mmCIF file of C-alpha atoms in Angstrom:
data_model
loop_
_atom_site.group_PDB
_atom_site.id
_atom_site.type_symbol
_atom_site.label_atom_id
_atom_site.label_comp_id
_atom_site.label_asym_id
_atom_site.label_seq_id
_atom_site.Cartn_x
_atom_site.Cartn_y
_atom_site.Cartn_z
ATOM 1 C CA MET A 20 -84.860 20.552 -71.324
ATOM 2 C CA GLY A 21 -81.795 18.829 -69.901
ATOM 3 C CA LYS A 22 -81.197 17.000 -66.653
ATOM 4 C CA ILE A 23 -78.872 18.720 -64.165
ATOM 5 C CA ILE A 24 -76.903 16.261 -62.020
ATOM 6 C CA LEU A 25 -74.564 16.662 -59.044
ATOM 7 C CA PHE A 26 -72.559 14.175 -57.020
ATOM 8 C CA GLY A 27 -72.404 15.601 -53.519
ATOM 9 C CA ASN A 28 -70.917 14.856 -50.125
ATOM 10 C CA GLN A 29 -68.886 17.169 -47.929
ATOM 11 C CA LYS A 30 -66.487 14.302 -47.157
ATOM 12 C CA GLY A 31 -63.461 14.496 -49.443
ATOM 13 C CA GLY A 32 -62.216 11.497 -51.390
ATOM 14 C CA VAL A 33 -65.622 9.877 -51.974
ATOM 15 C CA GLY A 34 -65.206 9.999 -55.760
ATOM 16 C CA LYS A 35 -67.332 12.942 -56.907
ATOM 17 C CA SER A 36 -65.040 13.948 -59.785
ATOM 18 C CA THR A 37 -64.346 10.338 -60.749
ATOM 19 C CA LEU A 38 -68.065 9.547 -60.875
ATOM 20 C CA THR A 39 -68.665 12.647 -62.987
ATOM 21 C CA ALA A 40 -66.014 11.569 -65.505
ATOM 22 C CA LEU A 41 -67.246 7.961 -65.573
ATOM 23 C CA CYS A 42 -70.836 9.030 -66.248
ATOM 24 C CA ALA A 43 -70.007 11.751 -68.765
ATOM 25 C CA GLY A 44 -67.736 9.430 -70.727
ATOM 26 C CA ALA A 45 -70.242 6.576 -70.861
ATOM 27 C CA LEU A 46 -73.445 8.527 -71.464
ATOM 28 C CA SER A 47 -71.959 10.656 -74.256
ATOM 29 C CA ALA A 48 -70.949 7.477 -76.139
ATOM 30 C CA GLU A 49 -72.985 4.701 -77.766
ATOM 31 C CA PRO A 50 -75.476 3.250 -77.054
ATOM 32 C CA PHE A 51 -76.632 6.200 -74.906
ATOM 33 C CA SER A 52 -75.335 8.973 -77.206
ATOM 34 C CA ARG A 53 -76.547 11.834 -75.037
ATOM 35 C CA SER A 54 -75.266 15.382 -75.459
ATOM 36 C CA VAL A 55 -73.314 15.986 -72.248
ATOM 37 C CA TYR A 56 -71.893 19.108 -70.641
ATOM 38 C CA VAL A 57 -69.632 19.099 -67.576
ATOM 39 C CA ALA A 58 -68.958 22.209 -65.498
ATOM 40 C CA ASP A 59 -65.859 21.914 -63.298
ATOM 41 C CA LEU A 60 -66.507 24.218 -60.342
ATOM 42 C CA ASP A 61 -64.027 22.574 -57.998
ATOM 43 C CA GLN A 62 -61.069 24.815 -57.128
ATOM 44 C CA GLN A 63 -58.709 21.887 -57.762
ATOM 45 C CA GLN A 64 -60.054 21.644 -61.345
ATOM 46 C CA SER A 65 -59.014 18.000 -61.527
ATOM 47 C CA LEU A 66 -61.288 17.322 -64.505
ATOM 48 C CA ILE A 67 -60.007 20.316 -66.473
ATOM 49 C CA ARG A 68 -56.385 19.342 -65.812
ATOM 50 C CA ARG A 69 -57.116 15.757 -66.890
ATOM 51 C CA ARG A 70 -58.848 16.938 -70.084
ATOM 52 C CA LEU A 71 -55.848 19.113 -71.010
ATOM 53 C CA SER A 72 -53.576 16.102 -70.501
ATOM 54 C CA ASP A 73 -55.899 13.826 -72.521
ATOM 55 C CA LEU A 74 -55.958 16.237 -75.465
ATOM 56 C CA LYS A 75 -52.193 15.913 -75.879
ATOM 57 C CA THR A 76 -52.649 12.347 -77.159
ATOM 58 C CA PHE A 77 -56.198 12.553 -78.569
ATOM 59 C CA ASP A 78 -56.767 13.536 -82.179
ATOM 60 C CA GLY A 79 -60.538 13.793 -82.484
ATOM 61 C CA ILE A 80 -63.348 15.838 -81.001
ATOM 62 C CA PRO A 81 -63.890 15.130 -77.283
ATOM 63 C CA PRO A 82 -67.141 13.233 -76.644
ATOM 64 C CA TYR A 83 -68.502 15.853 -74.251
ATOM 65 C CA ARG A 84 -67.942 19.507 -73.478
ATOM 66 C CA LEU A 85 -66.000 20.290 -70.314
ATOM 67 C CA GLU A 86 -65.427 23.809 -69.007
ATOM 68 C CA ALA A 87 -64.164 25.496 -65.852
ATOM 69 C CA LYS A 88 -66.885 27.607 -64.263
ATOM 70 C CA THR A 89 -67.559 29.605 -61.138
ATOM 71 C CA VAL A 90 -70.859 29.316 -59.294
ATOM 72 C CA ALA A 91 -71.836 32.763 -60.591
ATOM 73 C CA GLU A 92 -71.036 31.731 -64.172
ATOM 74 C CA ILE A 93 -73.033 28.503 -64.021
ATOM 75 C CA LEU A 94 -75.999 30.377 -62.569
ATOM 76 C CA ALA A 95 -75.809 32.865 -65.428
ATOM 77 C CA ASP A 96 -75.388 30.189 -68.122
ATOM 78 C CA ILE A 97 -77.645 27.406 -66.865
ATOM 79 C CA ALA A 98 -80.755 28.368 -68.856
ATOM 80 C CA GLU A 99 -78.837 28.232 -72.138
ATOM 81 C CA LEU A 100 -77.047 25.015 -71.169
ATOM 82 C CA ASP A 101 -80.380 23.497 -70.164
ATOM 83 C CA ARG A 102 -81.681 24.138 -73.681
ATOM 84 C CA ARG A 103 -78.593 22.853 -75.487
ATOM 85 C CA PHE A 104 -77.636 19.677 -73.631
ATOM 86 C CA ASP A 105 -79.409 16.490 -72.552
ATOM 87 C CA LEU A 106 -77.285 16.040 -69.419
ATOM 88 C CA ILE A 107 -75.442 18.680 -67.402
ATOM 89 C CA PHE A 108 -73.038 17.479 -64.714
ATOM 90 C CA ILE A 109 -71.765 19.994 -62.166
ATOM 91 C CA ASP A 110 -68.580 18.968 -60.376
ATOM 92 C CA SER A 111 -68.395 21.133 -57.270
ATOM 93 C CA ALA A 112 -66.818 21.172 -53.850
ATOM 94 C CA GLY A 113 -69.132 19.760 -51.196
ATOM 95 C CA LYS A 114 -67.974 21.779 -48.200
ATOM 96 C CA LEU A 115 -70.647 23.079 -45.849
ATOM 97 C CA ASP A 116 -69.955 26.109 -43.684
ATOM 98 C CA ALA A 117 -71.357 25.519 -40.204
ATOM 99 C CA ASN A 118 -71.437 29.278 -39.577
ATOM 100 C CA LEU A 119 -73.681 30.137 -42.533
ATOM 101 C CA PRO A 120 -77.465 29.751 -42.795
ATOM 102 C CA LEU A 121 -78.951 27.505 -45.476
ATOM 103 C CA GLU A 122 -79.690 30.313 -47.931
ATOM 104 C CA ALA A 123 -76.101 31.630 -47.774
ATOM 105 C CA GLN A 124 -74.383 28.315 -48.511
ATOM 106 C CA GLU A 125 -72.718 28.135 -51.928
ATOM 107 C CA ILE A 126 -73.924 24.589 -52.518
ATOM 108 C CA THR A 127 -77.524 25.677 -51.853
ATOM 109 C CA ARG A 128 -77.547 27.705 -55.069
ATOM 110 C CA LEU A 129 -76.472 24.631 -57.023
ATOM 111 C CA LEU A 130 -78.954 22.281 -55.352
ATOM 112 C CA LEU A 131 -81.736 24.715 -56.212
ATOM 113 C CA LEU A 132 -80.793 24.144 -59.868
ATOM 114 C CA ALA A 133 -80.225 20.400 -59.900
ATOM 115 C CA ASP A 134 -82.683 17.712 -60.882
ATOM 116 C CA PHE A 135 -80.655 14.916 -59.286
ATOM 117 C CA LEU A 136 -78.284 14.791 -56.350
ATOM 118 C CA PHE A 137 -76.380 11.512 -56.043
ATOM 119 C CA ILE A 138 -74.598 11.091 -52.712
ATOM 120 C CA PRO A 139 -71.615 8.685 -52.730
ATOM 121 C CA ILE A 140 -71.413 6.589 -49.559
ATOM 122 C CA LEU A 141 -68.218 4.798 -48.538
ATOM 123 C CA GLY A 142 -67.668 2.250 -45.821
ATOM 124 C CA GLY A 143 -64.912 2.103 -43.241
ATOM 125 C CA ASN A 144 -63.627 5.660 -43.571
ATOM 126 C CA TYR A 145 -65.447 7.421 -40.732
ATOM 127 C CA ALA A 146 -67.578 9.348 -43.228
ATOM 128 C CA LEU A 147 -70.994 8.583 -41.712
ATOM 129 C CA ASP A 148 -71.400 11.873 -39.828
ATOM 130 C CA SER A 149 -70.382 13.942 -42.851
ATOM 131 C CA THR A 150 -72.747 12.008 -45.103
ATOM 132 C CA LEU A 151 -75.671 12.385 -42.702
ATOM 133 C CA ASP A 152 -75.011 16.116 -42.268
ATOM 134 C CA TYR A 153 -74.969 16.559 -46.041
ATOM 135 C CA LEU A 154 -78.129 14.499 -46.475
ATOM 136 C CA LYS A 155 -80.017 16.541 -43.888
ATOM 137 C CA PHE A 156 -78.821 19.739 -45.545
ATOM 138 C CA ALA A 157 -79.909 18.488 -48.983
ATOM 139 C CA ILE A 158 -83.356 17.507 -47.684
ATOM 140 C CA LYS A 159 -83.856 21.019 -46.263
ATOM 141 C CA THR A 160 -82.865 22.482 -49.623
ATOM 142 C CA LYS A 161 -85.186 20.076 -51.438
ATOM 143 C CA ALA A 162 -88.123 21.499 -49.473
ATOM 144 C CA ARG A 163 -87.465 24.873 -51.113
ATOM 145 C CA ARG A 164 -87.685 23.513 -54.645
ATOM 146 C CA PRO A 165 -90.709 24.255 -56.869
ATOM 147 C CA ALA A 166 -93.212 21.427 -57.115
ATOM 148 C CA ASP A 167 -92.863 21.220 -60.897
ATOM 149 C CA ARG A 168 -89.100 20.516 -60.728
ATOM 150 C CA PRO A 169 -88.291 18.608 -57.554
ATOM 151 C CA LEU A 170 -84.835 17.525 -56.450
ATOM 152 C CA GLU A 171 -84.317 13.753 -56.474
ATOM 153 C CA ILE A 172 -81.812 12.645 -53.817
ATOM 154 C CA ILE A 173 -80.296 9.199 -54.332
ATOM 155 C CA GLY A 174 -77.549 7.472 -52.364
ATOM 156 C CA LEU A 175 -74.978 5.226 -54.009
ATOM 157 C CA VAL A 176 -72.311 2.944 -52.633
ATOM 158 C CA ASN A 177 -68.924 3.796 -54.113
ATOM 159 C CA MET A 178 -65.549 2.018 -53.804
ATOM 160 C CA ALA A 179 -67.186 -1.029 -52.255
ATOM 161 C CA GLU A 180 -65.000 -3.944 -51.177
ATOM 162 C CA PRO A 181 -67.245 -7.002 -50.792
ATOM 163 C CA ARG A 182 -66.471 -9.540 -48.071
ATOM 164 C CA THR A 183 -64.120 -7.242 -46.143
ATOM 165 C CA LEU A 184 -64.242 -5.452 -42.796
ATOM 166 C CA ASP A 185 -65.017 -2.253 -44.687
ATOM 167 C CA ASP A 186 -68.013 -4.000 -46.211
ATOM 168 C CA ARG A 187 -69.287 -4.901 -42.745
ATOM 169 C CA ALA A 188 -68.829 -1.295 -41.589
ATOM 170 C CA LEU A 189 -70.629 -0.085 -44.703
ATOM 171 C CA ALA A 190 -73.626 -2.328 -43.988
ATOM 172 C CA GLU A 191 -73.846 -0.871 -40.475
ATOM 173 C CA ASP A 192 -73.602 2.693 -41.813
ATOM 174 C CA LEU A 193 -76.307 2.069 -44.420
ATOM 175 C CA ALA A 194 -78.599 0.618 -41.763
ATOM 176 C CA GLU A 195 -78.093 3.747 -39.639
ATOM 177 C CA ILE A 196 -78.720 6.050 -42.600
ATOM 178 C CA ARG A 197 -81.933 4.163 -43.446
ATOM 179 C CA ALA A 198 -83.067 4.391 -39.812
ATOM 180 C CA ILE A 199 -82.496 8.159 -39.690
ATOM 181 C CA ILE A 200 -83.657 8.972 -43.241
ATOM 182 C CA PRO A 201 -85.982 6.136 -44.286
ATOM 183 C CA SER A 202 -87.161 8.031 -47.380
ATOM 184 C CA LEU A 203 -83.695 8.032 -48.989
ATOM 185 C CA ARG A 204 -83.507 6.081 -52.247
ATOM 186 C CA LEU A 205 -80.400 3.941 -52.694
ATOM 187 C CA MET A 206 -79.024 2.534 -55.926
ATOM 188 C CA GLU A 207 -79.164 -1.252 -55.905
ATOM 189 C CA THR A 208 -75.847 -1.660 -57.722
ATOM 190 C CA ALA A 209 -72.680 -0.754 -55.819
ATOM 191 C CA LEU A 210 -69.642 0.524 -57.675
ATOM 192 C CA ASN A 211 -66.696 -1.534 -56.468
ATOM 193 C CA ARG A 212 -63.121 -0.410 -55.872
ATOM 194 C CA TYR A 213 -61.172 -1.008 -59.096
ATOM 195 C CA ALA A 214 -58.009 0.781 -60.205
ATOM 196 C CA ILE A 215 -59.434 1.369 -63.691
ATOM 197 C CA PHE A 216 -62.105 3.665 -62.220
ATOM 198 C CA ARG A 217 -59.540 5.861 -60.477
ATOM 199 C CA SER A 218 -57.530 6.226 -63.699
ATOM 200 C CA ILE A 219 -60.474 7.117 -65.958
ATOM 201 C CA ASP A 220 -59.741 9.828 -68.529
ATOM 202 C CA THR A 221 -62.137 12.453 -69.923
ATOM 203 C CA ILE A 222 -62.441 10.772 -73.325
ATOM 204 C CA SER A 223 -63.155 7.062 -72.858
ATOM 205 C CA SER A 224 -66.294 5.109 -72.021
ATOM 206 C CA LEU A 225 -66.024 2.038 -69.796
ATOM 207 C CA TYR A 226 -69.479 0.790 -70.786
ATOM 208 C CA GLU A 227 -68.954 -2.711 -72.216
ATOM 209 C CA PRO A 228 -71.787 -4.977 -71.026
ATOM 210 C CA GLY A 229 -70.344 -8.007 -72.823
ATOM 211 C CA ALA A 230 -66.819 -7.577 -71.464
ATOM 212 C CA GLN A 231 -65.106 -10.242 -69.385
ATOM 213 C CA ASP A 232 -63.226 -7.694 -67.277
ATOM 214 C CA ARG A 233 -64.858 -7.559 -63.829
ATOM 215 C CA ALA A 234 -64.487 -3.816 -63.484
ATOM 216 C CA LYS A 235 -66.238 -3.170 -66.792
ATOM 217 C CA VAL A 236 -68.988 -5.668 -65.938
ATOM 218 C CA ASN A 237 -69.524 -3.878 -62.630
ATOM 219 C CA PHE A 238 -69.529 -0.433 -64.220
ATOM 220 C CA SER A 239 -71.826 -1.453 -67.063
ATOM 221 C CA ALA A 240 -74.445 -2.719 -64.604
ATOM 222 C CA TRP A 241 -74.054 0.402 -62.476
ATOM 223 C CA ILE A 242 -74.340 2.922 -65.323
ATOM 224 C CA ALA A 243 -77.370 1.105 -66.738
ATOM 225 C CA GLU A 244 -79.150 1.540 -63.393
ATOM 226 C CA PHE A 245 -77.944 5.147 -63.108
ATOM 227 C CA TYR A 246 -79.279 5.950 -66.579
ATOM 228 C CA SER A 247 -82.641 4.373 -65.834
ATOM 229 C CA LEU A 248 -82.948 6.548 -62.705
ATOM 230 C CA ILE A 249 -82.275 9.839 -64.459
ATOM 231 C CA GLU A 250 -84.404 9.031 -67.512
ATOM 232 C CA ASN A 251 -87.509 7.626 -65.779
#
């Protein structure tokens, strides 16, 4: 049985697709060598478009399978995918419709499938309200999950900029989130803002724990913690 993973936040630009590509690329390669499937449900299909571009200059077999799907298609296929792959990442839009009840929300159907929901948190971009709304929504959905397959909700700091005004704003936002939702787990390692992350392709792995490059050092520590969370 595989692990089904989403990155979710209704705030745009928090890095959901980028995080999906970073994780899929690293965890499908050595030393992790997991069989990985990525479903691109986002209407922009940024991952699919990047994969098509990557294949123009790549000669081998891509390290993980990436397909465009609708919500209906992933619901129909998930049992088979769950049997075939170790890790299933679903890249979806995070928009919540304030006029719809919980059971009618599109994202609800995906959260009822997922084993892990990772919520990217950014500082200094006025995203706190959106993040809190999404967290509260996810917690309500979690309560509907069967006891034998609960939904793990974990926050992560993305695009961090240490020792900046944004970093100070982020610390204040995290303190407020912890005060409102004290049960939320947070990853200890922040993923910093590096250009190499934003230009990640759908083929490469950035996992190089012995590298001197600061971005790769940061990512290698982050993905090691991420992997320990989904495997333990």
